[in-house]
PDB file of C-alpha atoms in Angstrom:
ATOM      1  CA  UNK W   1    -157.139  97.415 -88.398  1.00  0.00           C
ATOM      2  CA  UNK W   2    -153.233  95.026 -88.178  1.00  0.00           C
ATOM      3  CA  UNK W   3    -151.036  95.363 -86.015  1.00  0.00           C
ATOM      4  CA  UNK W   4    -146.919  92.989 -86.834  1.00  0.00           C
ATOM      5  CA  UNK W   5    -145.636  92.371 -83.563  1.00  0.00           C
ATOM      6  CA  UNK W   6    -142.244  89.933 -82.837  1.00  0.00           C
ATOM      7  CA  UNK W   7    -143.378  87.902 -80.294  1.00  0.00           C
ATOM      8  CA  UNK W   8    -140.336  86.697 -77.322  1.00  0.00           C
ATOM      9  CA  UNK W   9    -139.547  83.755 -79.418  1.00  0.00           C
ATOM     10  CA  UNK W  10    -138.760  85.688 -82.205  1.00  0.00           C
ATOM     11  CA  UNK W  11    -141.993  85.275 -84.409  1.00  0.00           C
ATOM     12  CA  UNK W  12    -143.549  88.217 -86.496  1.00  0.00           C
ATOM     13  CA  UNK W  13    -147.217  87.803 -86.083  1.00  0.00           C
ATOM     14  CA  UNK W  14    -149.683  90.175 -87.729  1.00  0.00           C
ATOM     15  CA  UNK W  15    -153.193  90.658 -85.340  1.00  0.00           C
ATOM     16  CA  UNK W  16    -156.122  92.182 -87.315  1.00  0.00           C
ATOM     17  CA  UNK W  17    -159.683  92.961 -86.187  1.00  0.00           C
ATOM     18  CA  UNK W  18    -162.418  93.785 -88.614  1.00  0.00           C
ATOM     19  CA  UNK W  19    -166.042  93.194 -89.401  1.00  0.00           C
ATOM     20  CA  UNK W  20    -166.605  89.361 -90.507  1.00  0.00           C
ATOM     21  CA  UNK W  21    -167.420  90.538 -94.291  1.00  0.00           C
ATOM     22  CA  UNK W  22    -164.086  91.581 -94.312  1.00  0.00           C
ATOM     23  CA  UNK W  23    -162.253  89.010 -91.835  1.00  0.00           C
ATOM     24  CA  UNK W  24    -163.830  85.871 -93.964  1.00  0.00           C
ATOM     25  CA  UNK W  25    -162.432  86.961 -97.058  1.00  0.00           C
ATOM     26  CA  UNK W  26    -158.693  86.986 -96.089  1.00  0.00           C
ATOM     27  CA  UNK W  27    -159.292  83.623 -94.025  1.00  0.00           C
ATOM     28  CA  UNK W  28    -156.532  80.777 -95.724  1.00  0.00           C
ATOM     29  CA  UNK W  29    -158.632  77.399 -96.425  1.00  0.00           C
ATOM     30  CA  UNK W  30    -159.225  75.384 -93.492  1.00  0.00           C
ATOM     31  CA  UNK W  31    -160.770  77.116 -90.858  1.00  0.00           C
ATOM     32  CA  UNK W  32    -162.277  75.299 -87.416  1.00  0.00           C
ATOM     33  CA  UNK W  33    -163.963  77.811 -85.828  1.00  0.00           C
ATOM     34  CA  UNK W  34    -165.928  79.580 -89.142  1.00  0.00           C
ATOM     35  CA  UNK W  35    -168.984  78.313 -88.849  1.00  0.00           C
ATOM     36  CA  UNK W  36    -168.947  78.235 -85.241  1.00  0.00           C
ATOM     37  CA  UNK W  37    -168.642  81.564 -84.645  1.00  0.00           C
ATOM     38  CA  UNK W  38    -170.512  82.730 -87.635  1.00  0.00           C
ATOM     39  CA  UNK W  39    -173.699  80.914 -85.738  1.00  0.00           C
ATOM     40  CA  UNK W  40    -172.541  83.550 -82.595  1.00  0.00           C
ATOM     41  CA  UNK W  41    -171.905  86.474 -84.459  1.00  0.00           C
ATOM     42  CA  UNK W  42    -175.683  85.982 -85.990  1.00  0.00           C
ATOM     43  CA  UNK W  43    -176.630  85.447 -82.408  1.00  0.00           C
ATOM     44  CA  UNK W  44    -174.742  88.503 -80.704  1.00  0.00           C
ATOM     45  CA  UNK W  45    -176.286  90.680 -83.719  1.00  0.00           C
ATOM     46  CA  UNK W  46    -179.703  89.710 -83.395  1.00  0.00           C
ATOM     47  CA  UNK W  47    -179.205  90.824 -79.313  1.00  0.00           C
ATOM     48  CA  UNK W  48    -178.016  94.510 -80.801  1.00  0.00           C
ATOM     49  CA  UNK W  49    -174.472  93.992 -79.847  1.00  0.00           C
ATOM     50  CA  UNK W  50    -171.919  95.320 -82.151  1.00  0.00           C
ATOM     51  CA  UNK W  51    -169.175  92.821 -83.356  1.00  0.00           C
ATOM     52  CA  UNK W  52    -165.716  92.296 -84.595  1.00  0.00           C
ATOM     53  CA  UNK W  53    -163.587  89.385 -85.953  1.00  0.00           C
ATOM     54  CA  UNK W  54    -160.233  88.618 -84.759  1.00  0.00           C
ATOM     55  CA  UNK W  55    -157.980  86.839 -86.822  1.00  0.00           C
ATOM     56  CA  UNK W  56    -153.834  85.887 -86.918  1.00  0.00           C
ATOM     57  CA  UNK W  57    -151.019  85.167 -88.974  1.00  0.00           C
ATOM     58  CA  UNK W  58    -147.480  84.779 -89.252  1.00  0.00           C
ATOM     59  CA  UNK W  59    -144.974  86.590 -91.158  1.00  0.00           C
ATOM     60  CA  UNK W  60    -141.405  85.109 -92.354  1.00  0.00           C
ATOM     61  CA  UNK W  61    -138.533  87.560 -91.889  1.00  0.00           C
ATOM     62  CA  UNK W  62    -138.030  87.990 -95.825  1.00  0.00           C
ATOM     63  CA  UNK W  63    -141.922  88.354 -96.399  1.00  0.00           C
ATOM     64  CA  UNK W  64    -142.136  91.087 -93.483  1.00  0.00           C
ATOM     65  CA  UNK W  65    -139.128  93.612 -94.489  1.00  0.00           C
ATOM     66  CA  UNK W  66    -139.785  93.455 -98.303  1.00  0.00           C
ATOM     67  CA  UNK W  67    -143.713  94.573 -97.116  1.00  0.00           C
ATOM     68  CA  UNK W  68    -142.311  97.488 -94.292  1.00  0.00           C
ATOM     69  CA  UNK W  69    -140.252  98.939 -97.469  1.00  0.00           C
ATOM     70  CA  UNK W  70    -143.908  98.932 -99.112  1.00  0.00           C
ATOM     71  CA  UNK W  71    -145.273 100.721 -96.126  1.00  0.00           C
ATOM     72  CA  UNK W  72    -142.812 102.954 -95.363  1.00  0.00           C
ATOM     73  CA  UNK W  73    -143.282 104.081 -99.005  1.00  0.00           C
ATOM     74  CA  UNK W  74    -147.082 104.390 -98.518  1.00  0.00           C
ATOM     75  CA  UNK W  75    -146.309 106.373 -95.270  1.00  0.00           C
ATOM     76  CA  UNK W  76    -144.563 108.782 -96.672  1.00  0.00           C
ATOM     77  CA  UNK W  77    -145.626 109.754 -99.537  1.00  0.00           C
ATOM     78  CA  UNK W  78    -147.676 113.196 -99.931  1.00  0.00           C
ATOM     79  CA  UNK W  79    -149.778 111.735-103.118  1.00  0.00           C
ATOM     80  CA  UNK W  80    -152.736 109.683-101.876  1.00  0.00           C
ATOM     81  CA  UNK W  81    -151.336 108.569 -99.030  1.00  0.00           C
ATOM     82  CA  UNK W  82    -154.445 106.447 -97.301  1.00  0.00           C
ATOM     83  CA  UNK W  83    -154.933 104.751-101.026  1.00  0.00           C
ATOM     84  CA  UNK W  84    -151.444 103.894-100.762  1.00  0.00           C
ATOM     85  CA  UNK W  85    -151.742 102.653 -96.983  1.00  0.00           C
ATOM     86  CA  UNK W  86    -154.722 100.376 -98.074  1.00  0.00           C
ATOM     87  CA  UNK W  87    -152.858  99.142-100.619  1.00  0.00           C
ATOM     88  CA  UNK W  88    -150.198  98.128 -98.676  1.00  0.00           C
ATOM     89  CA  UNK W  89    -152.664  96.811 -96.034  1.00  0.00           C
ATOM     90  CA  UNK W  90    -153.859  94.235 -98.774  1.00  0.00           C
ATOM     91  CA  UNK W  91    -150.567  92.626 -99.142  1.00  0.00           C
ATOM     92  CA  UNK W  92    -149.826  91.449 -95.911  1.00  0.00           C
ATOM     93  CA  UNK W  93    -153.499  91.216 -94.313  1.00  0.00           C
ATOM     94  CA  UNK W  94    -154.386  87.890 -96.573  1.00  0.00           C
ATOM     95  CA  UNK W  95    -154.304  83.946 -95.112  1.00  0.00           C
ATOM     96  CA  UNK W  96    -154.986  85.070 -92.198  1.00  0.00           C
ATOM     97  CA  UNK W  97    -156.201  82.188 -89.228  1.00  0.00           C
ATOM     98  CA  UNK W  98    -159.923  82.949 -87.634  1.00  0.00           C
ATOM     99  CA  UNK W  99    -159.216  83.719 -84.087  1.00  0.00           C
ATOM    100  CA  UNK W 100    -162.861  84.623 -82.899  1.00  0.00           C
ATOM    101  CA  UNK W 101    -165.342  87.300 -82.360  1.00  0.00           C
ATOM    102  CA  UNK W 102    -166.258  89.910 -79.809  1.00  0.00           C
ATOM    103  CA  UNK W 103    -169.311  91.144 -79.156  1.00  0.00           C
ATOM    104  CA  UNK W 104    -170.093  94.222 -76.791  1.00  0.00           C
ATOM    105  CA  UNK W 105    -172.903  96.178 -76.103  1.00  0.00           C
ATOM    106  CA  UNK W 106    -172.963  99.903 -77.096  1.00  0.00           C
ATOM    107  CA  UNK W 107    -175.537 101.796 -75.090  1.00  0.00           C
ATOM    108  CA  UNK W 108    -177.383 104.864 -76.194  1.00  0.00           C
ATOM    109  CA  UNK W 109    -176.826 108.236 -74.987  1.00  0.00           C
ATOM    110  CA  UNK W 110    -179.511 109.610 -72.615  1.00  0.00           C
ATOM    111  CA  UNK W 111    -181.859 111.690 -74.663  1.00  0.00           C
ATOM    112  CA  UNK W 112    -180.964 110.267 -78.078  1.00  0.00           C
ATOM    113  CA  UNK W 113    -184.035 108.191 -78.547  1.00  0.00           C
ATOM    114  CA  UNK W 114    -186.234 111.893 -77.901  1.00  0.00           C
ATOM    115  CA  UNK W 115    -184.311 113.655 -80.187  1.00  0.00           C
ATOM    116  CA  UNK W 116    -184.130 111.537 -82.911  1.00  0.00           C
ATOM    117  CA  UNK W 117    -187.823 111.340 -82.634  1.00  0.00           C
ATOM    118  CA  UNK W 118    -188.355 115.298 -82.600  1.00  0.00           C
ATOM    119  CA  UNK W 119    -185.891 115.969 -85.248  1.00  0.00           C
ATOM    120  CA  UNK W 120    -188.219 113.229 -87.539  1.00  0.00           C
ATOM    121  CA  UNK W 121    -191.429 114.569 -86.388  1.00  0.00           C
ATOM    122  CA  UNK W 122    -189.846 118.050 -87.607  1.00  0.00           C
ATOM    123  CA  UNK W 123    -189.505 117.014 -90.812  1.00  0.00           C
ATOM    124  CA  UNK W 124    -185.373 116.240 -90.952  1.00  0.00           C
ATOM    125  CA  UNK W 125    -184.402 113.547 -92.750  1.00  0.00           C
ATOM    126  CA  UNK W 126    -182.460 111.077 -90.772  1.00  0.00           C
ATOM    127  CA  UNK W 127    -179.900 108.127 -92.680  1.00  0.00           C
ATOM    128  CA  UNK W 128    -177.961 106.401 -90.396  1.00  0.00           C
ATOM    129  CA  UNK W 129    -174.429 105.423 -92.200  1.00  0.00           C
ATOM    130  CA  UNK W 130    -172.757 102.375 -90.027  1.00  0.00           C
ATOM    131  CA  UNK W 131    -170.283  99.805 -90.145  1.00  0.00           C
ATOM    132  CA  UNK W 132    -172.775  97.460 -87.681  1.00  0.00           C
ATOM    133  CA  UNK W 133    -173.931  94.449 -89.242  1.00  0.00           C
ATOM    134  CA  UNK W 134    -177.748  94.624 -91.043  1.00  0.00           C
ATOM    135  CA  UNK W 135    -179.239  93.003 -87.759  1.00  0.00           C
ATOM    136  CA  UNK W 136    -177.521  95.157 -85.196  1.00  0.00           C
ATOM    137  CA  UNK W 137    -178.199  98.181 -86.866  1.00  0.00           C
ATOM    138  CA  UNK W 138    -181.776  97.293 -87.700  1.00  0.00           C
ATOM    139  CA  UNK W 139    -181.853  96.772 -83.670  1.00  0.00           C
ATOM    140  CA  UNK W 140    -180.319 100.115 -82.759  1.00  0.00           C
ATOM    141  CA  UNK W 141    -182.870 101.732 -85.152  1.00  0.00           C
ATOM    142  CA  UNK W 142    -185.198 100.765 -83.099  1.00  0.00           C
ATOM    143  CA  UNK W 143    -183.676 101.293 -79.545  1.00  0.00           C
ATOM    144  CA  UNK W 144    -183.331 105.214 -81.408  1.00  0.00           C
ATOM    145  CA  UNK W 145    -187.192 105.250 -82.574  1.00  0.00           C
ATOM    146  CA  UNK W 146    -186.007 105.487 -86.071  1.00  0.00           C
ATOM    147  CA  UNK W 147    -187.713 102.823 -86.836  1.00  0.00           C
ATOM    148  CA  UNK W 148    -191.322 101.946 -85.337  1.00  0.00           C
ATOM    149  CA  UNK W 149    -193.554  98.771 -85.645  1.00  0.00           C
ATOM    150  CA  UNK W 150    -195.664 100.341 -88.308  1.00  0.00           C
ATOM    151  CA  UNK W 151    -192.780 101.258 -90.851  1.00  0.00           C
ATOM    152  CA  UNK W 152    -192.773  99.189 -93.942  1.00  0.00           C
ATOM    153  CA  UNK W 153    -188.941  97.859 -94.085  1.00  0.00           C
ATOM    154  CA  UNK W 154    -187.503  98.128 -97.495  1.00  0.00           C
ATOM    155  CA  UNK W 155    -183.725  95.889 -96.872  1.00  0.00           C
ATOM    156  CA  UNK W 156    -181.722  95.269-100.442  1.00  0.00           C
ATOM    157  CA  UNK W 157    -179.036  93.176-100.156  1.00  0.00           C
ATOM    158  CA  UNK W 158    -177.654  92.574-104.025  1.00  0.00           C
ATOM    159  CA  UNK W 159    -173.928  91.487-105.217  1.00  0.00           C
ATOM    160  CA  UNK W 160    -174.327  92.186-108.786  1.00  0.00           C
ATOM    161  CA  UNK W 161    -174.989  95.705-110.660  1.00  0.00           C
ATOM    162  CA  UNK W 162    -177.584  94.650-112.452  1.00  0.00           C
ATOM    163  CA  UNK W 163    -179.185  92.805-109.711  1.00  0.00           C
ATOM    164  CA  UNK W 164    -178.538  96.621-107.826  1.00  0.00           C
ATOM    165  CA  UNK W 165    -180.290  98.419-110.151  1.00  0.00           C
ATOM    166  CA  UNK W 166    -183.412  96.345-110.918  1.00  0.00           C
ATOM    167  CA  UNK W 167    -183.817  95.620-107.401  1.00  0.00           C
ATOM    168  CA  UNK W 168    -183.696  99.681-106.648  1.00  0.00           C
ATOM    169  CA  UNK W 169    -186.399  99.900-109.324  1.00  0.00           C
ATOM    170  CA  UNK W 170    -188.558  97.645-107.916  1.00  0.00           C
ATOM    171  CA  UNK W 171    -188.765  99.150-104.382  1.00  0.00           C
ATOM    172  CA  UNK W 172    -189.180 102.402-105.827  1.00  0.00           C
ATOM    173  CA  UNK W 173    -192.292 101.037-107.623  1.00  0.00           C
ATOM    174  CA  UNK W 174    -193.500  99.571-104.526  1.00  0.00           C
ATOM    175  CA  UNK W 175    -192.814 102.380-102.610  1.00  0.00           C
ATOM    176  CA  UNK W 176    -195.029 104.953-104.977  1.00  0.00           C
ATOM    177  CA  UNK W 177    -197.900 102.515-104.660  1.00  0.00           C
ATOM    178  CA  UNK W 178    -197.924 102.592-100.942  1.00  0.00           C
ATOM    179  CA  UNK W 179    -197.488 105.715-101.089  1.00  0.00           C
ATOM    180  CA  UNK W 180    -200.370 106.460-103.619  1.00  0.00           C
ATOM    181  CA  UNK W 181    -202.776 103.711-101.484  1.00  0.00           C
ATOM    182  CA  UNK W 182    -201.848 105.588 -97.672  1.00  0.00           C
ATOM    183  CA  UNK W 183    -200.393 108.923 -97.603  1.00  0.00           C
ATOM    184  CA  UNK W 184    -199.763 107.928 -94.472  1.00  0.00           C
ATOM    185  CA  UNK W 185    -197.522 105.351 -94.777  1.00  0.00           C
ATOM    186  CA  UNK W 186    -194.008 105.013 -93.612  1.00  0.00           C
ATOM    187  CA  UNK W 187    -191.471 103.350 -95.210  1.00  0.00           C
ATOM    188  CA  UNK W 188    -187.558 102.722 -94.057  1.00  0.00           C
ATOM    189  CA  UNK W 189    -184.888 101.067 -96.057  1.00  0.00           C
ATOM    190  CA  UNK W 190    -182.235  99.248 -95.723  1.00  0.00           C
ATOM    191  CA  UNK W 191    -179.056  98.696 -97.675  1.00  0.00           C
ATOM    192  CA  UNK W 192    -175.718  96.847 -97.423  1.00  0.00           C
ATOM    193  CA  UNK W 193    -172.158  97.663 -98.152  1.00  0.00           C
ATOM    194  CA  UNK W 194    -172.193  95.402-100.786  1.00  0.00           C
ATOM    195  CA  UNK W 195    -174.965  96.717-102.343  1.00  0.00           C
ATOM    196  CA  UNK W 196    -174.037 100.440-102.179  1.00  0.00           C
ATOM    197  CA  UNK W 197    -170.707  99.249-104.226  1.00  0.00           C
ATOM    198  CA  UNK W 198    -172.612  99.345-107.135  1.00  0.00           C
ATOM    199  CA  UNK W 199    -175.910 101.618-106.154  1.00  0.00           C
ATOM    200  CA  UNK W 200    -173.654 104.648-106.068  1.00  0.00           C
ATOM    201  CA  UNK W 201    -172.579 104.392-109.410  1.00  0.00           C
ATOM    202  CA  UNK W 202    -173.677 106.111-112.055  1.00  0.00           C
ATOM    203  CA  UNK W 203    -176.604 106.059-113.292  1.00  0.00           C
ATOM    204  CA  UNK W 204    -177.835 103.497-110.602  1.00  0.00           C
ATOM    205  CA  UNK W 205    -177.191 106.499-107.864  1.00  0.00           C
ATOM    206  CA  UNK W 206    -180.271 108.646-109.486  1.00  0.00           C
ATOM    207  CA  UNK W 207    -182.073 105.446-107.963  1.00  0.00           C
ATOM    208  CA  UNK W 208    -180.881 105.368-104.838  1.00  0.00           C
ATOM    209  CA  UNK W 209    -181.350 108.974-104.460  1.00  0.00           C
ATOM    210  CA  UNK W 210    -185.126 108.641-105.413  1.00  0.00           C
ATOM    211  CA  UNK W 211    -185.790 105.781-103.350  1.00  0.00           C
ATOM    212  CA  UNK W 212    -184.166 107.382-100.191  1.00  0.00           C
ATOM    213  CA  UNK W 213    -186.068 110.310-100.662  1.00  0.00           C
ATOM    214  CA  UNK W 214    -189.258 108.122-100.666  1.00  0.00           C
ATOM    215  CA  UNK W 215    -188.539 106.497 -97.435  1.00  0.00           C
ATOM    216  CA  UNK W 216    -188.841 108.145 -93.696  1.00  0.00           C
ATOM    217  CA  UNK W 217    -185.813 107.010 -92.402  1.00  0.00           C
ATOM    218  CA  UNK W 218    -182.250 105.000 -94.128  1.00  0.00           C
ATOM    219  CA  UNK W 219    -180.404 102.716 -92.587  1.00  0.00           C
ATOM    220  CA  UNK W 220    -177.149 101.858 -94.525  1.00  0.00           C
ATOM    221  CA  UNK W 221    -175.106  98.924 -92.608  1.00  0.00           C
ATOM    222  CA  UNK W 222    -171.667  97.157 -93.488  1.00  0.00           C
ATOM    223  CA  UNK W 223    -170.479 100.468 -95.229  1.00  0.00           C
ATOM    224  CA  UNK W 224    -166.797 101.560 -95.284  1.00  0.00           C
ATOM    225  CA  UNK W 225    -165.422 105.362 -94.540  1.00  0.00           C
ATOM    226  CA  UNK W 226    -165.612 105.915 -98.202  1.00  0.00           C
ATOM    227  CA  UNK W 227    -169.021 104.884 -98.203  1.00  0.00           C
ATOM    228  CA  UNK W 228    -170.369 107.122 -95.796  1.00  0.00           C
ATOM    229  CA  UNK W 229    -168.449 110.189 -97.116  1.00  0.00           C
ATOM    230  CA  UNK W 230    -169.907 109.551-100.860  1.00  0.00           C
ATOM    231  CA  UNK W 231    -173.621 108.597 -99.507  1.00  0.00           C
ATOM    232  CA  UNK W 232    -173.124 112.256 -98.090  1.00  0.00           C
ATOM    233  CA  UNK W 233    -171.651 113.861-101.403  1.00  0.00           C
ATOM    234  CA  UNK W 234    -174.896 112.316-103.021  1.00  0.00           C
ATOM    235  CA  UNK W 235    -176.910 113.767-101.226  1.00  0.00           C
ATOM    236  CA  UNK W 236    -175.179 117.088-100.942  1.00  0.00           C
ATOM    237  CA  UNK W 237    -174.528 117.962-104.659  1.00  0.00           C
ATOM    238  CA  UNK W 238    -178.730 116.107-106.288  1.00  0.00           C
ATOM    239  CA  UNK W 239    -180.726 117.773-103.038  1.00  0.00           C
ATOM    240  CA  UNK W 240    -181.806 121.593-102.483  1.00  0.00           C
ATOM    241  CA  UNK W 241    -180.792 120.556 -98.960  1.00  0.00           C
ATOM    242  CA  UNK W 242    -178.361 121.178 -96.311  1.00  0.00           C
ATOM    243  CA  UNK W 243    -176.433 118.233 -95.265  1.00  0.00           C
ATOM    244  CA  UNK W 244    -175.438 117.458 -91.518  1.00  0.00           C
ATOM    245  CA  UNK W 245    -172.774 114.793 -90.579  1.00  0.00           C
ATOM    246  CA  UNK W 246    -172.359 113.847 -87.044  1.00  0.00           C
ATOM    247  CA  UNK W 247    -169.842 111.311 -85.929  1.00  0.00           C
ATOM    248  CA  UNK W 248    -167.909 109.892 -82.988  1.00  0.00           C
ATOM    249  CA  UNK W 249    -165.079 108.267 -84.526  1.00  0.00           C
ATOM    250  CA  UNK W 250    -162.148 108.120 -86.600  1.00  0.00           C
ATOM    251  CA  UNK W 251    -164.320 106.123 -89.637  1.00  0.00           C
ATOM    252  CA  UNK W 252    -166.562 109.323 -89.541  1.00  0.00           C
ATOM    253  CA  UNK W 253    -163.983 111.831 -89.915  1.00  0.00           C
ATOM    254  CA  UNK W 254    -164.196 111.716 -94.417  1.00  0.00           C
ATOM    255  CA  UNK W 255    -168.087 111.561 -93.694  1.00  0.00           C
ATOM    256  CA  UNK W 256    -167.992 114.684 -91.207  1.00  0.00           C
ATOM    257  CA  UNK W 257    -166.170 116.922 -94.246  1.00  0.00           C
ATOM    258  CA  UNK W 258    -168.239 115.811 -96.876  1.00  0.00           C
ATOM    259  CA  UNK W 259    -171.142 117.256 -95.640  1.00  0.00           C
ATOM    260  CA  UNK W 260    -172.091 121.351 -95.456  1.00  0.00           C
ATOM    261  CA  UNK W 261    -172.224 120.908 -91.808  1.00  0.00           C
ATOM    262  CA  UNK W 262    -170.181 118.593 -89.524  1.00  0.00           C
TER     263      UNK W 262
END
């Protein structure tokens, strides 16, 4: 999320805040404080706080009004409109300067930890779709009893498709034979934006789908709106199942109408 502002001595500064998968990748060369704060944000995560990147940069007059004629374009347009609005995001949100991170801590609601835990022990399949990063949302799994000490934790983190699918493969393996040795046996995974790029693509989604269906609980971190919204349509269109999407947020809102109930 950017925001241009003109600051009182006339500069056109654009403000962004994002996760740091994102942030890093639109940093210009030369940045003090990346590896400092990429120690922190490992730090704050490992704590269970959820985290954001701020970063800066500044906009010539020329650069800025040949972009807000891109925008304005994007903003009005009744074809594809958030596409468009992304597109134009990627223009101007590039060489950007690493400000810093925040880091704040995001209680649960009373109760939640209990009712996740009934709603498992009667049989409802719980995935947890988030845009935390893999250690805070391993954390909150457990602060919700999603997770317990004697789940077997499945985590795929892959950058290739290839690398996706065999790597899908080979938990699903695993899993069977843990399954097959102790039908009482738990497992959880846990997968990465990155990853699901390429795991929900055909045919490596059949995978996914099988795997997830092996596992207690699913814990996918680092994903994007899209994400969550076609993690739901996967499961809603394979599964004899009724899906149900619950969000708090803007980024849930696709998500919340992908699914038969939201």
């Amino acid at each position: 999320m950017s925001v241009i502002v003109r600051t009182p001595d006339h500069k056109i500064l654009l403000y962004t805040k994002g996760a740091d998968t994102v942030i890093y990748e639109r940093l210009s060369p030369d940045q003090p404080y990346a590896d400092t704060t990429i120690t922190h944000l490992q730090e704050f995560a490992s704590e269970g706080l959820r985290t954001l990147c701020l970063a800066v940069a500044e906009l010539d007059e020329k650069q800025y009004h040949e972009w807000n004629k891109i925008f304005y374009a994007a903003s009005t347009t009744l074809v594809n409109r958030e596409a468009e609005l992304d597109k134009a995001a990627e223009l101007v949100e590039k060489n950007l300067f690493l400000l810093g991170a925040t880091a704040i801590e995001d209680r649960l609601q009373d109760g939640v930890p209990e009712t996740i835990h009934i709603l498992a022990h009667a049989g409802i399949k719980i995935w947890v779709l988030t845009g935390d990063k893999q250690e805070t949302a391993i954390n909150i799994g457990y602060a919700c009893q999603l997770l317990t000490d004697t789940m077997e934790l499945m985590v795929i983190n892959e950058d290739s498709a290839n690398s996706t699918a065999s790597e899908l493969r080979r938990k699903i393996e695993t899993a069977k034979k843990t399954l097959v040795g102790n039908v009482r046996a738990e497992l959880a995974l846990v997968i990465d934006g990155h990853t699901l790029i390429h795991a929900l693509e055909e045919p490596t989604r059949t995978s996914l789908l099988e795997l997830g269906q092996l596992c207690k609980a699913v814990i996918c971190c680092r994903v994007s709106p899209l994400q969550k919204a076609l993690v739901v349509s996967m499961v809603k269109e394979n599964l004899d199942a009724i899906s149900l999407a619950i969000g708090d947020g803007a980024n849930d809102v696709s998500m919340i109408q992908a699914a038969h109930v939201g």
